[in-house]
């Protein structure tokens, strides 16, 4: 049983394309976290949100608590955006994150 | 970047040997976590700590123990390493259980 599902698992895009990565979860949550991991690299926090929308540069994260769904959008994608994007949730009942298996994004010049 | 370091960064060891991984933070965060990352799985929590000498198990704690004698250090020990413990291990910190987590650079462990 996986509390967090991401789609797609793999995504290839041309430079400049608008990209959407989806995250669905099955438990009530207090917050959702989007993370980025470059190949062979460490894990970087992108957003933490519990409602609405957040924007940072070309990245936008939205969450719909009622539908138990979040999306991460990348506008004007660039090859340096190539990475694995990971969704994680903190359930209301606990203090541990549950992680999705990640979406591997490749942006081709 | 948050001040988190892990040591060693790479280690190769043999089955049956004890291994200790160290996580060190300079942020004075209360919570510290150990995860393992394997292909096909999301990050999985091994153990976490919510204060000095206060620890609890995660979903994959069998075969692992932890200790936290100082705020800044969180040690993960494999008492007798097995090949199934070959993985990349990440340490993370957060101010509270509801705050975002900041990750260390990871330790790649290979058990032969």
CSV table of N, CA, C and O in Angstrom, one decimal, chain A residues 30-31 33 35 37 41-43 45 48 86 90-91 94-101, chain B residues 31 33 35 37 40-43 45 48 57-58 90 97-101 103-105:
chain,number,residue,atom,x,y,z
A,30,UNK,N,-1.6,17.2,6.9
A,30,UNK,CA,-1.4,18.6,7.4
A,30,UNK,C,-0.6,19.4,6.5
A,30,UNK,O,-0.7,20.6,6.5
A,31,UNK,N,0.3,18.8,5.6
A,31,UNK,CA,1.1,19.5,4.7
A,31,UNK,C,1.6,18.6,3.6
A,31,UNK,O,1.7,17.4,3.8
A,33,UNK,N,4.9,18.3,0.6
A,33,UNK,CA,6.2,18.8,0.3
A,33,UNK,C,6.6,18.3,-1.1
A,33,UNK,O,6.5,17.2,-1.4
A,35,UNK,N,10.0,18.1,-3.5
A,35,UNK,CA,11.4,18.0,-3.4
A,35,UNK,C,12.0,17.7,-4.8
A,35,UNK,O,11.3,17.2,-5.7
A,37,UNK,N,15.6,16.2,-6.8
A,37,UNK,CA,16.8,15.4,-6.7
A,37,UNK,C,17.5,15.3,-8.1
A,37,UNK,O,17.0,14.6,-9.0
A,41,UNK,N,22.8,13.5,-7.1
A,41,UNK,CA,22.9,14.6,-6.2
A,41,UNK,C,22.0,14.5,-5.0
A,41,UNK,O,21.3,13.5,-4.7
A,42,UNK,N,22.1,15.5,-4.2
A,42,UNK,CA,21.3,15.6,-3.0
A,42,UNK,C,19.8,15.9,-3.2
A,42,UNK,O,19.4,16.1,-4.4
A,43,UNK,N,19.1,16.0,-2.2
A,43,UNK,CA,17.6,16.3,-2.2
A,43,UNK,C,17.4,17.7,-1.7
A,43,UNK,O,17.8,18.1,-0.6
A,45,UNK,N,14.6,20.9,-1.0
A,45,UNK,CA,13.2,21.3,-0.8
A,45,UNK,C,12.8,22.4,-1.8
A,45,UNK,O,13.5,23.4,-1.9
A,48,UNK,N,6.7,23.7,0.5
A,48,UNK,CA,5.9,23.0,1.5
A,48,UNK,C,4.6,23.8,1.5
A,48,UNK,O,4.6,25.1,1.6
A,86,UNK,N,10.0,14.7,-6.3
A,86,UNK,CA,9.5,13.8,-5.2
A,86,UNK,C,8.4,14.6,-4.4
A,86,UNK,O,8.6,15.7,-4.0
A,90,UNK,N,2.7,14.9,5.1
A,90,UNK,CA,2.7,14.6,6.5
A,90,UNK,C,1.2,14.3,6.9
A,90,UNK,O,0.4,15.2,6.7
A,91,UNK,N,0.9,13.1,7.3
A,91,UNK,CA,-0.5,12.8,7.6
A,91,UNK,C,-0.9,13.5,8.9
A,91,UNK,O,-0.1,13.8,9.7
A,94,UNK,N,0.1,11.5,12.2
A,94,UNK,CA,1.4,11.2,12.6
A,94,UNK,C,2.4,12.3,12.3
A,94,UNK,O,2.0,13.4,11.8
A,95,UNK,N,3.6,12.1,12.6
A,95,UNK,CA,4.6,13.1,12.4
A,95,UNK,C,5.7,12.6,11.4
A,95,UNK,O,6.9,13.0,11.6
A,96,UNK,N,5.4,11.7,10.6
A,96,UNK,CA,6.3,11.1,9.6
A,96,UNK,C,5.9,11.5,8.2
A,96,UNK,O,4.7,11.4,7.9
A,97,UNK,N,6.8,11.8,7.4
A,97,UNK,CA,6.5,12.0,6.0
A,97,UNK,C,6.3,10.7,5.3
A,97,UNK,O,7.0,9.7,5.6
A,98,UNK,N,5.4,10.6,4.3
A,98,UNK,CA,5.3,9.5,3.4
A,98,UNK,C,5.7,10.1,2.0
A,98,UNK,O,5.2,11.1,1.6
A,99,UNK,N,6.6,9.3,1.3
A,99,UNK,CA,7.1,9.8,0.1
A,99,UNK,C,6.6,9.0,-1.1
A,99,UNK,O,6.4,7.8,-1.1
A,100,UNK,N,6.4,9.7,-2.2
A,100,UNK,CA,6.1,9.1,-3.5
A,100,UNK,C,7.4,8.6,-4.1
A,100,UNK,O,8.5,8.9,-3.6
A,101,UNK,N,7.3,7.8,-5.1
A,101,UNK,CA,8.5,7.2,-5.7
A,101,UNK,C,9.2,8.1,-6.7
A,101,UNK,O,10.3,7.8,-7.2
B,31,UNK,N,14.4,18.0,15.2
B,31,UNK,CA,14.1,16.7,14.6
B,31,UNK,C,15.3,16.3,13.7
B,31,UNK,O,15.7,17.1,12.9
B,33,UNK,N,16.3,12.7,11.1
B,33,UNK,CA,15.7,11.5,10.4
B,33,UNK,C,16.8,10.8,9.7
B,33,UNK,O,17.7,11.4,9.1
B,35,UNK,N,16.8,8.1,6.4
B,35,UNK,CA,16.1,7.4,5.4
B,35,UNK,C,17.0,6.6,4.6
B,35,UNK,O,18.2,6.8,4.5
B,37,UNK,N,17.2,5.1,0.4
B,37,UNK,CA,16.6,5.3,-0.9
B,37,UNK,C,17.0,4.2,-1.8
B,37,UNK,O,18.2,4.0,-2.0
B,40,UNK,N,12.9,2.1,-7.2
B,40,UNK,CA,11.5,1.5,-7.2
B,40,UNK,C,10.8,1.8,-5.9
B,40,UNK,O,9.6,1.5,-5.8
B,41,UNK,N,11.5,2.4,-4.9
B,41,UNK,CA,10.9,2.8,-3.7
B,41,UNK,C,11.0,4.3,-3.4
B,41,UNK,O,12.0,4.8,-3.9
B,42,UNK,N,10.1,4.9,-2.7
B,42,UNK,CA,10.3,6.2,-2.3
B,42,UNK,C,11.3,6.2,-1.1
B,42,UNK,O,11.7,5.1,-0.7
B,43,UNK,N,11.6,7.4,-0.7
B,43,UNK,CA,12.4,7.4,0.6
B,43,UNK,C,11.7,6.7,1.7
B,43,UNK,O,10.5,7.0,1.9
B,45,UNK,N,11.6,5.8,5.8
B,45,UNK,CA,12.1,6.2,7.1
B,45,UNK,C,12.6,5.0,7.9
B,45,UNK,O,11.9,4.0,8.1
B,48,UNK,N,13.9,8.1,13.5
B,48,UNK,CA,14.0,9.5,13.7
B,48,UNK,C,14.2,9.9,15.2
B,48,UNK,O,14.0,9.0,16.0
B,57,UNK,N,11.1,4.5,16.0
B,57,UNK,CA,11.3,3.7,14.8
B,57,UNK,C,10.4,4.2,13.6
B,57,UNK,O,9.3,4.7,13.8
B,58,UNK,N,11.0,4.0,12.4
B,58,UNK,CA,10.2,4.2,11.2
B,58,UNK,C,9.8,2.9,10.6
B,58,UNK,O,9.8,1.9,11.3
B,90,UNK,N,20.1,8.8,3.5
B,90,UNK,CA,20.0,10.2,3.7
B,90,UNK,C,19.6,10.6,5.1
B,90,UNK,O,18.7,10.0,5.7
B,97,UNK,N,8.0,18.5,13.6
B,97,UNK,CA,7.5,17.4,12.8
B,97,UNK,C,6.6,17.9,11.6
B,97,UNK,O,6.4,17.2,10.7
B,98,UNK,N,6.2,19.2,11.7
B,98,UNK,CA,5.3,19.7,10.6
B,98,UNK,C,6.0,20.7,9.7
B,98,UNK,O,5.4,21.3,8.9
B,99,UNK,N,7.3,20.8,9.9
B,99,UNK,CA,8.1,21.7,9.0
B,99,UNK,C,8.8,21.0,7.9
B,99,UNK,O,9.0,19.8,7.9
B,100,UNK,N,9.2,21.8,6.9
B,100,UNK,CA,9.9,21.1,5.8
B,100,UNK,C,11.2,20.5,6.3
B,100,UNK,O,11.8,21.0,7.3
B,101,UNK,N,11.6,19.5,5.6
B,101,UNK,CA,12.8,18.8,6.0
B,101,UNK,C,14.0,19.2,5.0
B,101,UNK,O,13.8,19.4,3.8
B,103,UNK,N,17.8,18.0,3.7
B,103,UNK,CA,18.5,16.8,3.5
B,103,UNK,C,20.0,16.9,3.4
B,103,UNK,O,20.5,17.9,2.9
B,104,UNK,N,20.7,16.0,4.0
B,104,UNK,CA,22.1,15.9,3.8
B,104,UNK,C,22.5,15.3,2.4
B,104,UNK,O,21.6,15.0,1.7
B,105,UNK,N,23.8,15.3,2.1
B,105,UNK,CA,24.2,14.9,0.8
B,105,UNK,C,24.1,13.4,0.5
B,105,UNK,O,24.2,13.0,-0.7
